[in-house]
Coordinates of C-alpha atoms and ligand atoms in Angstrom, one line a residue:
X14 CA 81.8 117.7 89.1
X15 CA 78.7 118.3 91.2
X16 CA 79.0 117.6 94.9
X17 CA 78.0 114.0 95.5
X18 CA 76.5 112.8 98.8
X19 CA 76.3 109.1 99.6
X20 CA 75.0 107.3 102.6
X21 CA 74.6 103.5 103.1
X22 CA 72.3 101.2 104.9
X23 CA 73.8 97.7 105.2
X24 CA 71.7 94.7 106.1
X25 CA 73.7 91.6 106.9
X26 CA 72.7 88.3 108.4
X27 CA 74.3 87.8 111.8
X28 CA 76.2 84.5 112.3
X29 CA 73.9 82.4 114.5
X30 CA 72.6 78.8 114.5
X31 CA 69.0 79.8 115.2
X32 CA 66.5 82.4 114.1
X33 CA 66.0 85.6 116.1
X34 CA 62.8 84.9 118.1
X35 CA 62.5 81.1 117.9
X36 CA 64.6 77.9 117.8
X37 CA 64.3 77.2 114.1
X38 CA 67.6 76.8 112.3
X39 CA 69.1 79.9 110.7
X40 CA 70.1 77.7 107.7
X41 CA 67.5 78.4 105.0
X42 CA 69.4 77.5 101.8
X43 CA 69.3 74.2 100.0
X44 CA 66.4 72.8 101.9
X45 CA 62.8 72.0 100.9
X46 CA 60.8 75.3 100.9
X47 CA 58.7 75.9 104.0
X48 CA 60.1 73.1 106.1
X49 CA 62.2 75.3 108.5
X50 CA 59.5 77.1 110.4
X51 CA 57.3 77.2 113.4
X52 CA 54.2 79.3 114.6
X53 CA 56.5 82.0 115.9
X54 CA 58.5 82.7 112.7
X55 CA 55.3 82.5 110.6
X56 CA 53.2 84.6 112.9
X57 CA 50.5 82.0 113.4
X58 CA 47.9 82.5 116.2
X59 CA 49.6 81.9 119.5
X60 CA 53.0 82.0 118.0
X61 CA 54.5 84.6 120.3
X62 CA 58.2 85.6 120.1
X63 CA 60.6 84.0 122.5
X64 CA 63.4 85.9 124.1
X65 CA 65.9 87.2 121.6
X66 CA 68.8 85.1 120.3
X67 CA 71.7 86.0 122.6
X68 CA 74.3 85.1 120.0
X69 CA 72.7 87.4 117.5
X70 CA 72.9 90.3 120.0
X71 CA 76.5 89.4 120.9
X72 CA 77.6 89.5 117.3
X73 CA 75.9 92.8 116.8
X74 CA 77.7 94.1 119.9
X75 CA 81.1 92.9 118.6
X76 CA 80.5 94.8 115.3
X77 CA 79.4 97.9 117.2
X78 CA 82.6 97.8 119.3
X79 CA 84.7 97.4 116.2
X80 CA 83.0 100.4 114.7
X81 CA 83.6 102.5 117.8
X82 CA 79.9 103.0 118.5
X83 CA 78.5 103.8 121.9
X84 CA 75.9 101.6 123.4
X85 CA 72.4 102.7 124.4
X86 CA 71.4 101.6 127.9
X87 CA 68.3 99.7 126.5
X88 CA 66.4 99.0 123.4
X89 CA 63.0 97.6 122.3
X90 CA 61.4 96.3 119.1
X91 CA 59.2 98.2 116.8
X92 CA 56.8 96.8 114.2
X93 CA 57.4 98.2 110.7
X94 CA 54.3 97.6 108.7
X95 CA 54.1 96.8 105.1
X96 CA 52.4 94.3 102.9
X97 CA 54.3 91.8 100.9
X98 CA 53.7 88.1 100.4
X99 CA 57.0 87.1 102.1
X100 CA 55.8 88.7 105.4
X101 CA 52.9 86.8 106.9
X102 CA 52.6 89.2 109.9
X103 CA 52.5 92.3 107.7
X104 CA 55.2 93.8 109.9
X105 CA 58.9 93.4 110.3
X106 CA 60.4 93.6 113.8
X107 CA 63.2 96.1 114.0
X108 CA 64.9 97.3 117.1
X109 CA 65.5 100.8 118.2
X110 CA 69.2 101.7 117.9
X111 CA 71.4 99.4 120.1
X112 CA 74.5 101.4 119.5
X113 CA 75.2 104.7 117.7
X114 CA 77.8 107.3 116.8
X115 CA 80.6 105.1 115.5
X116 CA 83.2 105.8 112.8
X117 CA 84.9 103.9 110.0
X118 CA 87.2 105.4 107.4
X119 CA 86.0 108.9 108.2
X120 CA 82.4 107.8 107.6
X121 CA 80.2 108.3 110.7
X122 CA 78.1 105.3 111.7
X123 CA 74.8 106.6 112.8
X124 CA 73.3 103.5 114.4
X125 CA 73.1 99.7 114.5
X126 CA 69.8 97.8 114.8
X127 CA 68.7 94.3 115.2
X128 CA 66.1 93.0 112.7
X129 CA 64.4 89.9 111.4
X130 CA 64.7 88.9 107.8
X131 CA 61.5 88.2 105.9
X132 CA 60.9 85.1 103.9
X133 CA 61.3 84.9 100.1
X134 CA 58.8 85.7 97.4
X135 CA 59.4 84.6 93.9
X136 CA 57.8 87.2 91.6
X137 CA 57.9 85.0 88.5
X138 CA 55.7 82.2 89.8
X139 CA 54.2 83.7 93.0
X140 CA 55.8 81.1 95.3
X141 CA 56.5 81.9 98.9
X142 CA 59.2 80.3 101.0
X143 CA 59.3 81.2 104.7
X144 CA 62.4 79.3 105.6
X145 CA 64.4 82.6 105.9
X146 CA 61.6 84.3 107.9
X147 CA 63.0 85.4 111.2
X148 CA 66.8 85.0 110.4
X149 CA 68.6 87.7 112.5
X150 CA 69.9 90.7 110.7
X151 CA 72.0 93.7 111.7
X152 CA 71.3 97.0 110.0
X153 CA 74.2 99.4 109.9
X154 CA 73.2 103.0 109.0
X155 CA 75.9 105.5 108.0
X156 CA 75.7 109.2 107.8
X157 CA 75.9 110.7 104.2
X158 CA 79.6 111.1 104.4
X159 CA 80.8 109.4 101.2
X160 CA 81.6 111.5 98.2
X161 CA 82.1 109.0 95.4
X162 CA 81.3 105.4 94.5
X163 CA 85.0 104.5 95.2
X164 CA 84.7 105.8 98.7
X165 CA 81.6 103.7 99.2
X166 CA 83.5 100.7 97.9
X167 CA 86.5 101.3 100.2
X168 CA 84.1 101.7 103.2
X169 CA 82.4 98.4 102.4
X170 CA 85.7 96.7 101.9
X171 CA 87.0 97.8 105.3
X172 CA 83.8 96.6 106.9
X173 CA 84.2 93.2 105.2
X174 CA 87.9 93.1 106.5
X175 CA 86.7 93.9 110.0
X176 CA 84.2 91.1 109.8
X177 CA 86.9 88.7 108.6
X178 CA 88.5 89.3 112.0
X179 CA 85.5 89.2 114.3
X180 CA 83.2 86.9 112.2
X181 CA 80.0 88.6 113.2
X182 CA 78.0 88.3 110.0
X183 CA 77.6 85.5 107.4
X184 CA 79.5 85.8 104.2
X185 CA 77.5 83.6 101.8
X186 CA 76.4 85.3 98.6
X187 CA 73.1 87.1 99.1
X188 CA 73.5 87.4 102.9
X189 CA 74.2 91.1 102.7
X190 CA 71.9 93.7 101.1
X191 CA 72.8 97.3 100.7
X192 CA 70.6 100.3 100.2
X193 CA 72.4 103.4 99.0
X194 CA 71.1 107.0 99.3
X195 CA 72.6 109.3 96.8
X196 CA 72.0 113.0 96.0
X197 CA 73.8 115.7 94.1
X198 CA 74.0 119.4 95.3
X199 CA 70.8 121.0 94.2
X200 CA 68.9 117.7 93.7
X201 CA 66.7 115.5 95.8
X202 CA 67.7 112.3 97.6
X203 CA 67.2 109.0 95.8
X204 CA 67.4 105.7 97.5
X205 CA 68.6 102.6 95.6
X206 CA 67.2 99.4 97.2
X207 CA 68.5 95.9 97.7
X208 CA 71.9 95.9 96.0
X209 CA 73.6 92.6 96.9
X210 CA 77.3 93.0 96.0
X211 CA 80.0 95.6 96.4
X212 CA 80.5 95.7 92.7
X213 CA 76.7 96.4 92.4
X214 CA 77.0 99.3 94.8
X215 CA 79.7 100.9 92.7
X216 CA 78.0 100.5 89.4
X217 CA 74.5 101.5 90.7
X218 CA 76.0 104.6 92.3
X219 CA 78.0 105.5 89.1
X220 CA 74.9 105.1 87.0
X221 CA 72.7 107.1 89.4
X222 CA 75.2 110.0 89.6
X223 CA 75.4 110.3 85.9
X224 CA 71.6 110.1 85.6
X225 CA 71.0 112.8 88.3
X226 CA 73.8 114.9 86.9
X227 CA 72.3 114.9 83.4
X228 CA 68.9 115.9 84.8
X229 CA 70.3 118.8 86.8
X230 CA 72.4 120.0 83.9
X231 CA 69.2 120.2 81.8
X232 CA 67.4 122.1 84.5
X233 CA 65.1 119.1 85.3
X234 CA 64.1 117.9 88.8
X235 CA 65.5 114.8 90.4
X236 CA 62.5 113.2 91.9
X237 CA 62.7 112.1 95.5
X238 CA 62.1 108.4 95.0
X239 CA 63.1 104.8 95.6
X240 CA 64.8 103.0 92.7
X241 CA 65.6 99.5 92.0
X242 CA 69.1 98.4 90.7
X243 CA 69.2 95.8 87.9
X244 CA 72.4 93.9 88.2
X245 CA 72.0 92.5 84.7
X246 CA 71.5 95.8 83.0
X247 CA 73.6 97.9 85.3
X248 CA 70.9 100.6 85.6
X249 CA 68.5 101.9 88.2
X250 CA 64.7 102.1 87.6
X251 CA 62.0 104.0 89.5
X252 CA 60.1 101.8 92.0
X253 CA 58.0 104.2 93.9
X254 CA 57.8 107.6 95.5
X255 CA 60.1 107.7 98.5
X256 CA 58.2 106.5 101.5
X257 CA 58.6 108.2 104.9
X258 CA 58.8 106.5 108.3
X259 CA 55.1 107.5 108.8
X260 CA 54.2 105.3 105.8
X261 CA 55.4 102.3 107.8
X262 CA 53.2 103.1 110.8
X263 CA 56.0 102.1 113.3
X264 CA 54.6 101.0 116.7
X265 CA 56.3 99.4 119.7
X266 CA 55.8 95.6 119.6
X267 CA 53.4 94.9 122.4
X268 CA 54.5 91.2 122.4
X269 CA 58.0 92.1 123.5
X270 CA 59.6 93.6 126.6
X271 CA 62.4 96.1 126.4
X272 CA 66.0 94.9 126.8
X273 CA 68.9 96.3 128.8
X274 CA 72.3 96.3 127.2
X275 CA 74.5 94.4 129.6
X276 CA 77.4 96.7 130.2
X277 CA 79.6 94.0 131.8
X278 CA 79.0 91.7 128.8
X279 CA 80.0 94.5 126.5
X280 CA 83.2 95.1 128.4
X281 CA 84.0 91.4 128.2
X282 CA 83.5 91.4 124.5
X283 CA 85.6 94.6 124.2
X284 CA 88.5 92.9 126.0
X285 CA 88.3 89.8 123.8
X286 CA 88.4 91.8 120.6
X287 CA 91.3 90.9 118.2
X288 CA 93.6 93.6 116.7
X289 CA 91.5 95.0 113.8
X290 CA 92.8 95.7 110.3
X291 CA 93.4 99.5 110.7
X292 CA 95.6 98.9 113.8
X293 CA 97.4 96.0 112.1
X294 CA 98.3 98.2 109.1
X295 CA 99.9 100.8 111.4
X296 CA 101.8 98.1 113.3
X297 CA 103.0 96.3 110.2
X298 CA 104.3 99.6 108.7
X299 CA 106.1 100.6 112.0
X300 CA 107.4 97.1 112.9
X301 CA 108.4 95.6 109.5
X302 CA 109.0 98.7 107.4
X303 CA 106.6 97.7 104.7
X304 CA 104.6 100.1 102.5
X305 CA 101.3 101.3 103.8
X306 CA 99.3 100.2 100.7
X307 CA 100.9 96.8 100.8
X308 CA 100.0 96.5 104.5
X309 CA 96.4 97.6 103.8
X310 CA 95.9 94.8 101.3
X311 CA 97.6 92.2 103.5
X312 CA 95.7 93.2 106.7
X313 CA 92.4 93.1 104.6
X314 CA 92.3 89.4 105.3
X315 CA 93.1 87.8 108.6
X316 CA 94.6 84.6 107.2
X317 CA 96.9 86.5 104.9
X318 CA 98.0 88.9 107.7
X319 CA 98.8 85.9 109.9
X320 CA 100.7 84.3 107.1
X321 CA 102.8 87.4 106.5
X322 CA 103.4 88.1 110.2
X323 CA 104.6 84.5 110.8
X324 CA 107.4 84.9 108.2
X325 CA 108.1 88.5 109.0
X326 CA 108.7 87.6 112.7
X327 CA 110.8 84.6 111.9
X328 CA 112.9 86.9 109.6
X329 CA 113.0 84.2 107.0
X330 CA 112.5 86.4 104.1
X331 CA 113.0 90.1 103.3
X332 CA 109.7 91.6 104.7
X333 CA 109.4 94.3 102.1
X334 CA 109.8 91.9 99.2
X335 CA 107.5 89.3 100.8
X336 CA 104.8 92.0 101.4
X337 CA 105.1 93.2 97.8
X338 CA 104.8 89.6 96.4
X339 CA 101.8 88.8 98.6
X340 CA 100.0 92.0 97.7
X341 CA 100.9 91.9 94.0
X342 CA 101.5 88.4 92.5
X343 CA 99.5 86.3 95.0
X344 CA 96.6 88.7 95.4
X345 CA 96.3 89.1 91.6
X346 CA 95.8 85.3 91.2
X347 CA 93.4 85.1 94.2
X348 CA 91.3 88.0 92.9
X349 CA 91.2 86.5 89.5
X350 CA 89.7 83.4 91.1
X351 CA 87.5 85.4 93.5
X352 CA 89.2 83.5 96.2
X353 CA 90.2 84.4 99.8
X354 CA 93.7 83.3 100.8
X355 CA 92.2 81.4 103.8
X356 CA 90.0 79.3 101.4
X357 CA 92.7 78.7 98.8
X358 CA 94.4 75.3 98.3
X359 CA 97.8 76.8 99.1
X360 CA 99.8 74.4 101.3
X361 CA 101.9 76.4 103.8
X362 CA 104.9 74.1 103.7
X363 CA 105.1 74.0 99.9
X364 CA 104.6 77.7 99.9
X365 CA 107.5 78.2 102.2
X366 CA 109.8 76.1 100.1
X367 CA 108.7 78.0 97.0
X368 CA 109.3 81.4 98.6
X369 CA 112.7 80.3 99.8
X370 CA 113.7 79.3 96.2
X371 CA 112.1 82.4 94.7
X372 CA 113.7 84.9 97.1
X373 CA 117.1 83.3 96.8
X374 CA 116.9 83.8 93.1
X375 CA 116.5 80.1 92.1
X376 CA 113.1 80.5 90.4
X377 CA 112.2 83.0 87.7
X378 CA 109.2 85.3 88.1
X379 CA 107.5 83.3 85.4
X380 CA 108.1 79.9 87.0
X381 CA 107.0 81.2 90.3
X382 CA 103.8 82.3 88.8
X383 CA 103.2 79.0 86.9
X384 CA 103.7 77.0 90.1
X385 CA 101.4 79.3 92.1
X386 CA 98.7 79.0 89.5
X387 CA 99.0 75.2 89.6
X388 CA 98.7 75.3 93.4
X389 CA 95.6 77.5 93.4
X390 CA 94.0 75.3 90.7
X391 CA 94.8 72.1 92.7
X392 CA 97.2 70.9 89.9
X393 CA 100.5 71.2 91.8
X394 CA 103.0 68.4 91.7
X395 CA 106.2 68.3 93.8
X396 CA 108.3 67.8 90.7
X397 CA 107.5 71.4 89.8
X398 CA 109.8 72.6 92.6
X399 CA 112.6 71.3 90.5
X400 CA 112.0 73.8 87.8
X401 CA 114.8 76.1 88.9
X402 CA 116.2 79.0 87.1
X403 CA 118.6 78.0 84.4
X404 CA 121.9 80.0 84.5
X405 CA 123.8 77.2 82.7
X406 CA 125.5 79.2 79.9
X407 CA 126.1 76.2 77.7
X408 CA 122.4 75.3 77.6
X409 CA 121.3 78.9 77.1
X410 CA 123.9 79.5 74.4
X411 CA 122.5 76.6 72.4
X412 CA 119.1 78.1 72.5
X413 CA 120.4 81.6 71.7
X414 CA 122.2 80.2 68.6
X415 CA 119.0 78.7 67.4
X416 CA 117.0 81.8 68.0
X417 CA 119.5 84.1 66.2
X418 CA 119.5 81.6 63.3
X419 CA 115.7 81.8 63.0
X420 CA 115.2 85.5 63.7
X421 CA 117.7 87.0 61.3
X422 CA 115.8 90.2 60.9
X423 CA 115.8 91.0 64.6
X424 CA 119.4 90.0 64.9
X425 CA 120.3 92.3 62.0
X426 CA 118.3 95.2 63.5
X427 CA 120.2 94.9 66.7
X428 CA 123.5 94.8 64.9
X429 CA 122.5 98.0 63.1
X430 CA 122.1 99.6 66.5
X431 CA 118.4 99.1 67.2
X432 CA 118.7 98.3 70.9
X433 CA 115.1 97.2 71.4
X434 CA 115.4 94.3 69.0
X435 CA 117.4 92.4 71.7
X436 CA 114.3 92.3 74.0
X437 CA 112.4 90.4 71.2
X438 CA 115.2 87.9 70.9
X439 CA 115.5 87.5 74.7
X440 CA 111.8 86.8 74.8
X441 CA 112.2 84.0 72.3
X442 CA 115.0 82.5 74.3
X443 CA 112.9 82.7 77.5
X444 CA 110.0 81.0 75.7
X445 CA 112.3 78.2 74.4
X446 CA 113.5 77.7 78.0
X447 CA 109.9 77.6 79.2
X448 CA 110.4 80.7 81.3
X449 CA 113.2 79.2 83.3
X450 CA 116.2 81.0 81.7
X451 CA 118.0 83.5 83.9
X452 CA 117.1 86.7 82.0
X453 CA 120.4 88.5 82.9
X454 CA 122.4 85.6 81.6
X455 CA 120.3 85.4 78.5
X456 CA 120.8 89.1 77.7
X457 CA 124.6 88.8 78.3
X458 CA 124.8 85.8 75.9
X459 CA 122.8 87.6 73.2
X460 CA 124.8 90.8 73.5
X461 CA 128.1 88.8 73.3
X462 CA 126.9 86.8 70.3
X463 CA 125.6 89.9 68.4
X464 CA 128.4 92.1 69.5
X465 CA 131.1 93.2 67.1
X466 CA 133.0 90.1 66.1
X467 CA 133.2 88.7 69.6
X468 CA 131.6 85.4 68.6
Ligands
ZN503 ZN1 60.6 79.3 113.9

């Protein structure tokens, strides 16, 4: 495999009520186009920028602290010029680095900037909506330290987990855009623009690595260019020759003063930082003796981590088993629904009852799963908690007799020494008991009944 070099630029909308340089609302979705604007965010004559939104800067600073970046003493805004219908001023304001030299998952964070989002331009009908124009963005630039699409995914996942703890950036679909730089040893650097999901990043990178690798193998040149990723087709397409920073004619914005980074404010934020996922993983492993990869999944979401820790501290359940169940069974159902634990319809009290029954062996795996699914889908009824595991031999024997009577071939196979046939019969008994039969009792009964003359 050729040596792969990947770097990312992440643009995320900072969590604020207002835009970056005016008092218009930062909510731009589900409202009439071009109603959330003013002379400032549409660059009309006389519409000069106000002072920057303090909350936007604060959220960027929290993120910079979490990424271990060092703050610059001051910063100012540059105008990045380009023409596009969603940008009435023909330039985007982007700050010089506010913090730099951080680290996450062994990926160096080069710098963090503050920027304004442009409006939206609909290519199909030429309509422009400027409601989004001026919404505050953070741009996070990494060094090219990732070596595979999977590493890029893990990096982004950790970044998302951090944000779940500090709540700096918005998490609605489309509020994050990622540009990925990718090159192979001996080839030029290609930039893939505007990918808007983690899944998209992985598939765009995978496609691009294969494309570049094929070119190099056939002694062709990988052009230095900017490519667009089509989510629908899962491929990248050439957009234009890679632009350089000169192309954007960056100039300091004469409308705006420079800003000092308030060191005291930063220290206050640093003191108020919660324990972050990486620290939590270490502590969970040391304190509760759970496996590191279980801890990583659990600490990946603050609500789930709090849930686990609450029970782990109370010593209500076996920590290791609880961690395994949360990371395995629960996460599987949540991921399937693309749902965060904190947003799920899981009622804590019911969950506790359920876990008590499950860990004390009163519910089968299957029943536990069925009840969990009902809970997540909002179809839970309290009567479901009564579906305890059936160890009642009389009841299970009755079912076993019926199954043996119907499945004469499997029963015969087992009698002839084909041990696996018993699993098939046990499966039938479990199905008849609607998943509630105690599998150990079922197997005992079947063995006894099919055993040599014991019945
Ligand atoms: Zn405005």
